[in-house]
Amino acid sequence: MTTYDLVLSGGRVIDPETGLDAVRDVGVSGGQVREVSATPLAGVTVVDVRGLVVCPGFIDLHSHSADQAGHRLQALDGVTTVLELEAGSYPVAAAYRQAAAEGRPLNYGFATSWAVARMAVLAGVRPGGDIDDFMANIGRPEWQRPAPAAAVRRIVEMLERDLADGALGIGILVGYAPRIDPSEYLAVAALAARAGLPTYTHARELVELDATTPIDGAEEIVKAAAETGAHMHYCHVNSTSIQHVDRVLGLVERVRAEGARVTTEAYPYGAGMTGVGAAFLAPEILHRRGLTPHSLGLLGAEGRLADEAALREVRRRDPGAAVFVHLLDEHDPAQFAFIERALAFPDAAVATDAVPLLWRSGTADPTAWPLPEGVVSHPRTAGTYGRVLRLLVREKGLLSLAEAVRRCTLVPADVVGVPAMRRKGRVQPGCDADLTVFDPSTVADRATYESTILPSAGFAHVVVGGEFVVRDGELLPESLPGRPVTAL
Ligand SMILES: [Zn+2]
């Protein structure tokens, strides 16, 4: 009889691709799942997981929290692969190099960044492959303007080189440069179609929010899919659609029925978060979203912005400062229903939009664990998956447990679609041993808008490439088994 490196014994194994949902032993060796068995397996290490769910590790399509500290919070929420696809990074080689040099507890991957390439061409930014490149320049008007054809060609060439370097697709933050010519967006989508990789869009304004928009933000995405053949992924459809989500999802449904490839994701919170210098937070247009300066609260500060003068001042002084944008009231069932419909939409992925941690005092030290006092974030960074499993599965019954697991694992693996992802999101022999083990009766988010980085509860074990990152509910700070995921 084979003796495996690790056996997870007697758990309820959920494999969304085969539909397996039964008590099994899982044998792991050499970083891969080797056997899924109805009879007991032998292992050097055997962990009794009776009463717990064993499923593929969660794959987050949308995390801006790329350092070790961010990974660790996400590990305690069941995540095993952290992908930065919406903002992306430019150049991706630098982002991969940095993560490999420092080590990461979770697997990581990057799309290339249309916005940062645009900043380089139009605003002279010299990017280093970090989210800070985008945040530091978010409010500068030079990069947000329509570009002449020669500049668009240069931007497309830069993106093409990054795709050749292994980028997982193209992140398109068009919502942050909402006046660009729609032909540029189509040119970027056409590049993605040629490369056979997805785009990841933060949509520009919906026509309901800005009648003067060059094109409706939702129409633009589905049109690009239909006209170029590209796979267009619609990021956080909840937060850009707000109360117009039914119209947007109806449009997605229609073009899908016609054969276009448009996928979606959502997160289960009513507040968004971005840099306060974002184009759509300009004081003169806030009202279009039904917002006032008092709908905004700076991360790490008490209360909300007092008035328009305060908003103008912080946009000028610190445009990259993270700000809560209170879009929908989570305590109002009618408003929360918009978010539920985005999450329950057919084949929608759960994705966090995790934001970089803010260190309010002292110098940021992403290697420190446990995190010191004064580190804050949006609660979605630490709590998205626990919240889906607690609120939407256990308390509301909106999704079955198996369906929720599918939306956290197989669905995002298939959105990314590169060969390396065919070994993830699955518990089958030959697949990567990225596994999450949780108690379905207690799993829960604990992070709130007040205590923003409280780790989720109920995740007993998180295994990445066959190695424990979380064991018996405790994070192992010395464990850095994360590997790069690229399109190569
Ligand atoms: Zn976004």
Short mmCIF file of C-alpha atoms and ligand atoms in Angstrom, two decimals:
data_model
loop_
_atom_site.label_atom_id
_atom_site.label_comp_id
_atom_site.label_asym_id
_atom_site.label_seq_id
_atom_site.Cartn_x
_atom_site.Cartn_y
_atom_site.Cartn_z
CA MET A 1 0.00 0.00 0.00
CA THR A 2 1.27 3.47 -0.89
CA THR A 3 2.24 5.79 1.94
CA TYR A 4 1.52 9.41 1.05
CA ASP A 5 3.27 12.49 2.44
CA LEU A 6 -0.05 13.71 3.82
CA VAL A 7 -3.50 12.22 4.19
CA LEU A 8 -6.57 14.24 5.05
CA SER A 9 -8.71 11.53 6.51
CA GLY A 10 -12.47 11.14 6.64
CA GLY A 11 -13.58 14.60 5.53
CA ARG A 12 -16.55 15.54 3.34
CA VAL A 13 -14.73 16.02 0.04
CA ILE A 14 -16.38 18.42 -2.42
CA ASP A 15 -14.99 18.40 -5.96
CA PRO A 16 -17.09 20.76 -8.07
CA GLU A 17 -15.96 19.43 -11.45
CA THR A 18 -16.91 15.78 -10.89
CA GLY A 19 -19.77 16.57 -8.51
CA LEU A 20 -18.18 14.42 -5.80
CA ASP A 21 -19.63 15.27 -2.39
CA ALA A 22 -18.88 12.35 -0.08
CA VAL A 23 -16.67 11.18 2.78
CA ARG A 24 -13.23 10.37 1.40
CA ASP A 25 -9.54 10.21 2.29
CA VAL A 26 -7.30 12.49 0.23
CA GLY A 27 -3.70 11.36 -0.32
CA VAL A 28 -1.10 14.02 -1.14
CA SER A 29 2.52 13.54 -2.24
CA GLY A 30 5.00 15.78 -4.05
CA GLY A 31 2.65 18.74 -3.91
CA GLN A 32 -0.15 16.98 -5.75
CA VAL A 33 -3.32 15.13 -4.91
CA ARG A 34 -2.54 11.47 -5.71
CA GLU A 35 -5.62 9.62 -4.59
CA VAL A 36 -9.17 10.32 -3.42
CA SER A 37 -10.38 7.16 -1.73
CA ALA A 38 -13.47 5.78 -0.05
CA THR A 39 -11.23 3.49 2.02
CA PRO A 40 -8.54 4.68 4.47
CA LEU A 41 -5.17 5.75 3.07
CA ALA A 42 -1.77 5.58 4.77
CA GLY A 43 0.36 8.67 5.19
CA VAL A 44 3.50 9.93 6.91
CA THR A 45 1.21 12.61 8.31
CA VAL A 46 -2.47 11.71 8.73
CA VAL A 47 -4.84 14.46 9.80
CA ASP A 48 -8.29 13.52 11.03
CA VAL A 49 -10.74 15.87 9.33
CA ARG A 50 -13.99 14.06 10.13
CA GLY A 51 -16.94 16.44 10.20
CA LEU A 52 -15.09 19.00 8.09
CA VAL A 53 -15.39 19.94 4.42
CA VAL A 54 -12.31 19.30 2.26
CA CYS A 55 -12.43 21.26 -1.00
CA PRO A 56 -10.14 22.95 -3.49
CA GLY A 57 -8.43 26.04 -2.08
CA PHE A 58 -10.21 29.26 -2.92
CA ILE A 59 -8.92 31.17 -5.93
CA ASP A 60 -9.28 34.93 -5.62
CA LEU A 61 -9.44 36.60 -9.03
CA HIS A 62 -9.31 40.06 -7.58
CA SER A 63 -6.83 40.88 -4.84
CA HIS A 64 -4.74 44.02 -4.53
CA SER A 65 -3.31 42.69 -1.27
CA ALA A 66 -0.23 41.05 -2.73
CA ASP A 67 2.28 41.08 0.13
CA GLN A 68 2.87 38.41 2.78
CA ALA A 69 0.57 40.05 5.33
CA GLY A 70 -2.29 40.27 2.86
CA HIS A 71 -1.78 36.67 1.81
CA ARG A 72 -1.89 35.53 5.43
CA LEU A 73 -5.20 37.23 6.12
CA GLN A 74 -6.58 35.66 2.96
CA ALA A 75 -5.18 32.23 3.92
CA LEU A 76 -7.22 32.42 7.13
CA ASP A 77 -10.26 33.01 4.85
CA GLY A 78 -9.59 29.78 2.90
CA VAL A 79 -7.66 31.27 -0.04
CA THR A 80 -4.76 29.40 -1.66
CA THR A 81 -4.25 31.45 -4.86
CA VAL A 82 -4.21 35.27 -4.92
CA LEU A 83 -4.49 36.90 -8.35
CA GLU A 84 -4.14 40.58 -9.23
CA LEU A 85 -6.08 40.73 -12.48
CA GLU A 86 -8.21 43.90 -12.49
CA ALA A 87 -5.60 46.58 -11.82
CA GLY A 88 -2.88 44.20 -12.92
CA SER A 89 0.81 45.03 -12.72
CA TYR A 90 3.19 46.52 -15.23
CA PRO A 91 5.68 45.16 -16.02
CA VAL A 92 4.48 41.76 -14.80
CA ALA A 93 8.02 40.35 -14.78
CA ALA A 94 8.87 42.78 -11.96
CA ALA A 95 5.81 41.75 -9.96
CA TYR A 96 6.62 38.05 -10.31
CA ARG A 97 10.28 38.71 -9.46
CA GLN A 98 9.45 40.59 -6.28
CA ALA A 99 7.02 37.94 -5.03
CA ALA A 100 9.51 35.15 -5.74
CA ALA A 101 12.37 37.00 -4.03
CA GLU A 102 10.37 37.70 -0.85
CA GLY A 103 8.40 34.44 -0.80
CA ARG A 104 4.64 34.15 -0.52
CA PRO A 105 2.45 31.86 1.56
CA LEU A 106 -0.09 31.57 -1.27
CA ASN A 107 0.18 31.12 -5.03
CA TYR A 108 0.20 34.38 -6.95
CA GLY A 109 -0.32 35.72 -10.43
CA PHE A 110 -0.78 38.96 -12.34
CA ALA A 111 -2.44 40.35 -15.41
CA THR A 112 -0.69 43.18 -17.19
CA SER A 113 -2.00 46.67 -16.47
CA TRP A 114 -3.55 48.81 -19.18
CA ALA A 115 -3.80 51.75 -16.75
CA VAL A 116 -0.14 51.67 -15.74
CA ALA A 117 1.03 51.22 -19.36
CA ARG A 118 -1.13 54.23 -20.19
CA MET A 119 0.40 56.20 -17.29
CA ALA A 120 3.86 55.36 -18.65
CA VAL A 121 3.04 56.51 -22.19
CA LEU A 122 0.93 59.57 -21.40
CA ALA A 123 2.19 60.76 -18.01
CA GLY A 124 5.85 59.67 -18.00
CA VAL A 125 5.38 57.29 -15.05
CA ARG A 126 8.24 54.79 -14.68
CA PRO A 127 6.45 51.74 -13.33
CA GLY A 128 7.94 49.08 -11.09
CA GLY A 129 5.28 46.38 -11.19
CA ASP A 130 3.50 47.39 -7.97
CA ILE A 131 -0.07 48.50 -7.18
CA ASP A 132 1.52 51.70 -5.82
CA ASP A 133 2.32 52.69 -9.42
CA PHE A 134 -1.40 52.99 -10.02
CA MET A 135 -2.46 54.39 -6.64
CA ALA A 136 0.19 57.11 -6.64
CA ASN A 137 -0.96 58.42 -10.02
CA ILE A 138 -4.67 57.62 -9.85
CA GLY A 139 -5.84 61.24 -9.91
CA ARG A 140 -3.49 62.66 -12.56
CA PRO A 141 -5.43 63.97 -15.55
CA GLU A 142 -2.70 63.30 -18.16
CA TRP A 143 -3.24 59.55 -18.17
CA GLN A 144 -7.04 59.78 -18.22
CA ARG A 145 -7.39 61.71 -21.49
CA PRO A 146 -8.29 60.27 -24.90
CA ALA A 147 -5.01 59.26 -26.59
CA PRO A 148 -3.84 59.77 -30.16
CA ALA A 149 -3.57 56.67 -32.35
CA ALA A 150 0.23 56.47 -32.07
CA ALA A 151 0.04 56.44 -28.27
CA VAL A 152 -2.63 53.72 -28.34
CA ARG A 153 -0.34 51.65 -30.55
CA ARG A 154 2.50 52.02 -28.04
CA ILE A 155 0.24 51.05 -25.13
CA VAL A 156 -0.95 47.95 -27.02
CA GLU A 157 2.67 47.02 -27.83
CA MET A 158 3.65 47.28 -24.15
CA LEU A 159 0.74 45.06 -23.14
CA GLU A 160 1.63 42.57 -25.84
CA ARG A 161 5.19 42.26 -24.51
CA ASP A 162 3.84 41.62 -21.02
CA LEU A 163 1.54 38.90 -22.34
CA ALA A 164 4.58 37.28 -23.94
CA ASP A 165 6.22 37.42 -20.48
CA GLY A 166 3.46 35.29 -18.95
CA ALA A 167 0.80 37.82 -17.84
CA LEU A 168 -2.53 36.11 -17.16
CA GLY A 169 -4.49 38.59 -19.28
CA ILE A 170 -5.09 42.33 -19.36
CA GLY A 171 -6.50 44.36 -16.48
CA ILE A 172 -8.48 47.32 -17.82
CA LEU A 173 -9.34 50.01 -15.25
CA VAL A 174 -11.37 51.96 -17.78
CA GLY A 175 -13.64 53.24 -14.99
CA TYR A 176 -10.67 55.36 -13.82
CA ALA A 177 -10.22 56.97 -17.25
CA PRO A 178 -13.87 57.12 -18.23
CA ARG A 179 -13.58 59.59 -21.12
CA ILE A 180 -11.24 57.56 -23.34
CA ASP A 181 -12.33 56.70 -26.84
CA PRO A 182 -14.18 53.36 -26.99
CA SER A 183 -11.98 52.36 -29.96
CA GLU A 184 -9.00 52.10 -27.58
CA TYR A 185 -10.88 49.68 -25.36
CA LEU A 186 -11.73 47.57 -28.41
CA ALA A 187 -8.07 47.60 -29.52
CA VAL A 188 -7.03 46.22 -26.12
CA ALA A 189 -9.78 43.58 -26.25
CA ALA A 190 -8.66 42.61 -29.75
CA LEU A 191 -5.11 42.07 -28.45
CA ALA A 192 -6.48 39.79 -25.71
CA ALA A 193 -8.48 37.86 -28.31
CA ARG A 194 -5.33 37.35 -30.43
CA ALA A 195 -3.43 36.14 -27.36
CA GLY A 196 -6.26 33.86 -26.24
CA LEU A 197 -6.29 35.41 -22.76
CA PRO A 198 -9.05 37.22 -20.83
CA THR A 199 -9.44 40.89 -20.02
CA TYR A 200 -10.53 42.02 -16.55
CA THR A 201 -12.49 45.27 -16.58
CA HIS A 202 -13.50 47.79 -13.96
CA ALA A 203 -16.36 49.19 -16.06
CA ARG A 204 -16.75 52.83 -16.86
CA GLU A 205 -19.88 54.76 -15.97
CA LEU A 206 -23.27 53.22 -16.62
CA VAL A 207 -25.52 55.43 -18.65
CA GLU A 208 -27.88 55.72 -15.66
CA LEU A 209 -25.01 57.29 -13.68
CA ASP A 210 -23.66 59.53 -16.44
CA ALA A 211 -25.77 60.34 -19.49
CA THR A 212 -22.69 61.92 -21.12
CA THR A 213 -20.49 58.79 -20.93
CA PRO A 214 -18.87 57.99 -24.31
CA ILE A 215 -20.44 54.53 -24.04
CA ASP A 216 -22.44 52.70 -21.38
CA GLY A 217 -19.96 50.78 -19.22
CA ALA A 218 -21.84 47.48 -19.44
CA GLU A 219 -22.57 47.79 -23.16
CA GLU A 220 -18.87 48.40 -23.75
CA ILE A 221 -17.86 45.09 -22.14
CA VAL A 222 -20.42 42.93 -23.90
CA LYS A 223 -19.84 44.69 -27.22
CA ALA A 224 -16.10 44.02 -27.01
CA ALA A 225 -16.80 40.33 -26.38
CA ALA A 226 -19.17 40.11 -29.32
CA GLU A 227 -17.03 42.14 -31.76
CA THR A 228 -13.53 40.91 -30.94
CA GLY A 229 -14.24 37.40 -29.64
CA ALA A 230 -12.24 38.17 -26.49
CA HIS A 231 -13.19 36.65 -23.15
CA MET A 232 -14.28 39.72 -21.18
CA HIS A 233 -14.43 39.33 -17.39
CA TYR A 234 -16.67 41.86 -15.66
CA CYS A 235 -15.06 42.71 -12.31
CA HIS A 236 -17.10 43.36 -9.12
CA VAL A 237 -20.36 43.72 -11.00
CA ASN A 238 -21.97 44.54 -7.63
CA SER A 239 -20.04 47.72 -6.91
CA THR A 240 -20.04 49.27 -10.40
CA SER A 241 -23.70 48.40 -11.08
CA ILE A 242 -25.13 49.20 -7.63
CA GLN A 243 -28.93 49.31 -7.99
CA HIS A 244 -28.73 48.82 -11.77
CA VAL A 245 -27.37 45.31 -11.43
CA ASP A 246 -30.42 43.61 -12.96
CA ARG A 247 -30.11 45.59 -16.19
CA VAL A 248 -26.38 44.85 -16.37
CA LEU A 249 -26.76 41.12 -15.67
CA GLY A 250 -29.61 40.89 -18.19
CA LEU A 251 -27.27 42.29 -20.82
CA VAL A 252 -24.57 39.78 -19.89
CA GLU A 253 -27.09 36.94 -20.07
CA ARG A 254 -28.24 38.03 -23.53
CA VAL A 255 -24.78 38.16 -25.13
CA ARG A 256 -23.81 34.90 -23.49
CA ALA A 257 -26.84 33.27 -25.09
CA GLU A 258 -25.53 34.61 -28.40
CA GLY A 259 -22.17 32.90 -27.78
CA ALA A 260 -20.04 35.73 -26.39
CA ARG A 261 -17.71 34.94 -23.48
CA VAL A 262 -18.50 37.31 -20.62
CA THR A 263 -17.89 36.19 -17.01
CA THR A 264 -18.65 38.02 -13.78
CA GLU A 265 -17.60 38.24 -10.14
CA ALA A 266 -18.97 39.89 -7.01
CA TYR A 267 -18.19 40.44 -3.33
CA PRO A 268 -20.69 40.41 -0.46
CA TYR A 269 -20.32 43.93 0.96
CA GLY A 270 -22.27 47.15 0.48
CA ALA A 271 -19.25 49.45 0.67
CA GLY A 272 -16.62 49.77 -2.02
CA MET A 273 -13.09 51.04 -1.51
CA THR A 274 -10.67 52.82 -3.80
CA GLY A 275 -8.23 55.72 -3.95
CA VAL A 276 -10.01 58.95 -3.07
CA GLY A 277 -8.57 60.55 -6.23
CA ALA A 278 -10.60 58.22 -8.51
CA ALA A 279 -12.35 59.99 -11.39
CA PHE A 280 -15.79 58.79 -10.29
CA LEU A 281 -15.37 60.34 -6.83
CA ALA A 282 -15.03 63.90 -8.17
CA PRO A 283 -17.22 66.13 -5.96
CA GLU A 284 -19.23 67.47 -8.88
CA ILE A 285 -20.39 64.01 -10.01
CA LEU A 286 -20.79 62.16 -6.68
CA HIS A 287 -24.52 62.80 -6.71
CA ARG A 288 -24.95 60.61 -9.79
CA ARG A 289 -24.41 57.56 -7.59
CA GLY A 290 -26.72 59.00 -4.96
CA LEU A 291 -23.65 59.81 -2.85
CA THR A 292 -22.48 62.85 -0.90
CA PRO A 293 -19.06 63.48 0.67
CA HIS A 294 -20.63 62.02 3.81
CA SER A 295 -20.95 58.66 1.97
CA LEU A 296 -17.13 58.47 2.02
CA GLY A 297 -14.91 57.52 4.95
CA LEU A 298 -11.12 57.46 4.82
CA LEU A 299 -9.59 54.14 5.84
CA GLY A 300 -7.88 54.52 9.19
CA ALA A 301 -9.73 57.72 10.11
CA GLU A 302 -12.82 58.12 12.28
CA GLY A 303 -16.16 58.90 10.68
CA ARG A 304 -17.04 60.20 7.25
CA LEU A 305 -15.81 63.17 5.22
CA ALA A 306 -17.50 66.31 6.49
CA ASP A 307 -18.21 68.16 3.27
CA GLU A 308 -17.14 68.94 -0.28
CA ALA A 309 -14.19 71.04 0.88
CA ALA A 310 -12.82 68.10 2.85
CA LEU A 311 -13.17 65.84 -0.18
CA ARG A 312 -11.39 68.32 -2.47
CA GLU A 313 -8.60 68.76 0.07
CA VAL A 314 -7.86 65.03 0.49
CA ARG A 315 -8.07 64.43 -3.30
CA ARG A 316 -5.42 67.10 -3.75
CA ARG A 317 -3.19 66.15 -0.82
CA ASP A 318 -3.32 62.32 -0.95
CA PRO A 319 -5.21 61.03 -4.02
CA GLY A 320 -4.11 57.44 -3.38
CA ALA A 321 -5.62 57.40 0.14
CA ALA A 322 -8.01 54.46 0.52
CA VAL A 323 -11.60 55.49 1.10
CA PHE A 324 -14.75 53.54 1.94
CA VAL A 325 -17.53 54.30 -0.53
CA HIS A 326 -20.83 53.41 1.11
CA LEU A 327 -22.86 52.42 -1.96
CA LEU A 328 -25.57 50.16 -0.53
CA ASP A 329 -26.89 49.72 3.01
CA GLU A 330 -26.16 46.11 3.99
CA HIS A 331 -28.81 46.29 6.72
CA ASP A 332 -31.58 47.16 4.25
CA PRO A 333 -32.76 43.83 2.78
CA ALA A 334 -33.92 45.48 -0.45
CA GLN A 335 -30.47 47.01 -0.96
CA PHE A 336 -28.58 43.89 0.05
CA ALA A 337 -30.69 41.98 -2.48
CA PHE A 338 -28.82 43.75 -5.30
CA ILE A 339 -25.60 42.22 -3.96
CA GLU A 340 -27.24 38.81 -3.52
CA ARG A 341 -28.38 38.81 -7.14
CA ALA A 342 -24.85 39.64 -8.32
CA LEU A 343 -23.50 36.71 -6.27
CA ALA A 344 -26.24 34.27 -7.30
CA PHE A 345 -26.00 35.11 -11.01
CA PRO A 346 -25.21 31.93 -13.01
CA ASP A 347 -21.49 31.08 -12.85
CA ALA A 348 -20.54 34.29 -11.00
CA ALA A 349 -17.24 33.91 -9.16
CA VAL A 350 -16.75 35.07 -5.60
CA ALA A 351 -13.81 37.50 -5.63
CA THR A 352 -12.73 39.83 -2.85
CA ASP A 353 -11.29 43.05 -4.30
CA ALA A 354 -8.97 42.82 -1.27
CA VAL A 355 -7.14 46.10 -0.74
CA PRO A 356 -3.56 46.68 0.44
CA LEU A 357 -3.28 46.80 4.22
CA LEU A 358 -2.80 50.27 5.67
CA TRP A 359 -0.27 50.59 8.49
CA ARG A 360 -1.52 53.55 10.52
CA SER A 361 1.51 53.74 12.74
CA GLY A 362 5.15 52.83 12.28
CA THR A 363 6.70 51.50 9.10
CA ALA A 364 4.85 48.87 7.13
CA ASP A 365 6.33 45.44 7.79
CA PRO A 366 4.46 42.91 5.67
CA THR A 367 6.53 40.06 7.16
CA ALA A 368 5.26 40.72 10.71
CA TRP A 369 2.86 38.18 12.17
CA PRO A 370 0.64 38.46 14.07
CA LEU A 371 -0.22 41.83 12.58
CA PRO A 372 0.40 44.66 15.04
CA GLU A 373 -2.22 47.11 16.29
CA GLY A 374 -3.11 49.82 13.84
CA VAL A 375 -3.18 47.77 10.64
CA VAL A 376 -6.48 48.26 8.81
CA SER A 377 -8.18 47.31 5.56
CA HIS A 378 -11.63 46.84 4.06
CA PRO A 379 -13.29 43.88 5.84
CA ARG A 380 -13.66 42.17 2.46
CA THR A 381 -9.87 41.55 2.51
CA ALA A 382 -10.09 39.23 5.51
CA GLY A 383 -13.72 38.14 5.39
CA THR A 384 -15.22 37.66 1.92
CA TYR A 385 -15.23 33.86 1.77
CA GLY A 386 -16.21 33.38 5.40
CA ARG A 387 -19.06 35.80 4.82
CA VAL A 388 -20.31 33.97 1.73
CA LEU A 389 -20.27 30.63 3.56
CA ARG A 390 -21.88 32.04 6.71
CA LEU A 391 -24.39 34.54 5.39
CA LEU A 392 -25.32 33.37 1.90
CA VAL A 393 -25.06 29.61 2.46
CA ARG A 394 -25.79 28.88 6.13
CA GLU A 395 -28.02 31.77 7.16
CA LYS A 396 -29.87 32.74 3.97
CA GLY A 397 -29.71 29.53 1.93
CA LEU A 398 -29.15 31.58 -1.22
CA LEU A 399 -26.53 29.10 -2.48
CA SER A 400 -26.02 25.44 -1.58
CA LEU A 401 -22.70 24.68 0.08
CA ALA A 402 -21.46 22.79 -2.98
CA GLU A 403 -22.48 25.60 -5.33
CA ALA A 404 -20.78 28.23 -3.15
CA VAL A 405 -17.60 26.12 -3.10
CA ARG A 406 -17.78 25.89 -6.90
CA ARG A 407 -17.95 29.68 -7.19
CA CYS A 408 -14.85 30.05 -4.98
CA THR A 409 -12.78 27.37 -6.77
CA LEU A 410 -13.65 25.80 -10.13
CA VAL A 411 -15.42 28.88 -11.53
CA PRO A 412 -12.45 31.25 -11.00
CA ALA A 413 -10.00 28.55 -12.19
CA ASP A 414 -11.94 28.30 -15.44
CA VAL A 415 -12.20 32.10 -15.80
CA VAL A 416 -8.40 32.35 -15.82
CA GLY A 417 -8.28 29.31 -18.06
CA VAL A 418 -4.51 29.01 -18.55
CA PRO A 419 -3.04 25.47 -18.50
CA ALA A 420 -1.72 25.88 -14.92
CA MET A 421 -5.26 26.57 -13.70
CA ARG A 422 -6.57 23.26 -15.00
CA ARG A 423 -4.73 21.64 -12.08
CA LYS A 424 -6.38 24.00 -9.57
CA GLY A 425 -9.98 24.35 -8.37
CA ARG A 426 -10.26 20.57 -8.30
CA VAL A 427 -9.68 17.69 -5.84
CA GLN A 428 -8.61 14.96 -8.25
CA PRO A 429 -5.49 12.84 -8.75
CA GLY A 430 -2.86 14.88 -10.62
CA CYS A 431 -4.20 18.25 -9.41
CA ASP A 432 -2.21 20.66 -7.25
CA ALA A 433 -2.64 19.97 -3.55
CA ASP A 434 -4.15 23.38 -2.81
CA LEU A 435 -6.82 22.42 -0.30
CA THR A 436 -9.06 24.19 2.17
CA VAL A 437 -10.61 22.41 5.14
CA PHE A 438 -13.39 24.12 7.07
CA ASP A 439 -16.23 23.46 9.47
CA PRO A 440 -19.46 24.25 7.60
CA SER A 441 -21.35 24.76 10.86
CA THR A 442 -19.04 27.47 12.23
CA VAL A 443 -17.24 29.01 9.26
CA ALA A 444 -17.76 32.79 9.40
CA ASP A 445 -16.32 36.19 8.66
CA ARG A 446 -15.32 38.21 11.71
CA ALA A 447 -13.93 41.36 10.06
CA THR A 448 -16.24 44.39 10.31
CA TYR A 449 -16.10 48.04 9.30
CA GLU A 450 -14.83 48.74 12.83
CA SER A 451 -12.47 45.76 13.34
CA THR A 452 -11.38 45.46 9.76
CA ILE A 453 -8.73 42.72 9.82
CA LEU A 454 -10.18 40.13 12.20
CA PRO A 455 -9.45 36.81 10.47
CA SER A 456 -12.33 34.54 9.54
CA ALA A 457 -13.26 31.62 11.81
CA GLY A 458 -13.81 27.98 10.98
CA PHE A 459 -11.00 27.37 8.50
CA ALA A 460 -9.14 24.48 10.14
CA HIS A 461 -6.45 23.79 7.56
CA VAL A 462 -5.20 25.49 4.41
CA VAL A 463 -2.72 23.53 2.31
CA VAL A 464 -0.77 25.07 -0.58
CA GLY A 465 1.18 22.75 -2.86
CA GLY A 466 0.98 20.05 -0.21
CA GLU A 467 2.27 22.27 2.63
CA PHE A 468 0.25 23.65 5.52
CA VAL A 469 -0.11 27.43 5.65
CA VAL A 470 -2.89 27.17 8.23
CA ARG A 471 -2.99 24.18 10.56
CA ASP A 472 -5.56 23.61 13.31
CA GLY A 473 -6.80 27.15 12.72
CA GLU A 474 -3.37 28.69 13.28
CA LEU A 475 -1.37 30.51 10.64
CA LEU A 476 2.20 29.18 10.23
CA PRO A 477 4.30 32.29 9.60
CA GLU A 478 7.38 30.36 8.43
CA SER A 479 5.40 28.61 5.69
CA LEU A 480 5.96 30.20 2.25
CA PRO A 481 5.00 27.53 -0.33
CA GLY A 482 3.31 29.96 -2.77
CA ARG A 483 4.25 29.49 -6.43
CA PRO A 484 3.78 31.74 -9.45
CA VAL A 485 0.85 31.11 -11.78
CA THR A 486 1.58 32.39 -15.29
CA ALA A 487 0.17 31.92 -18.78
CA LEU A 488 3.40 30.36 -20.04
ZN ZN B 1 -12.24 47.95 -9.27
#
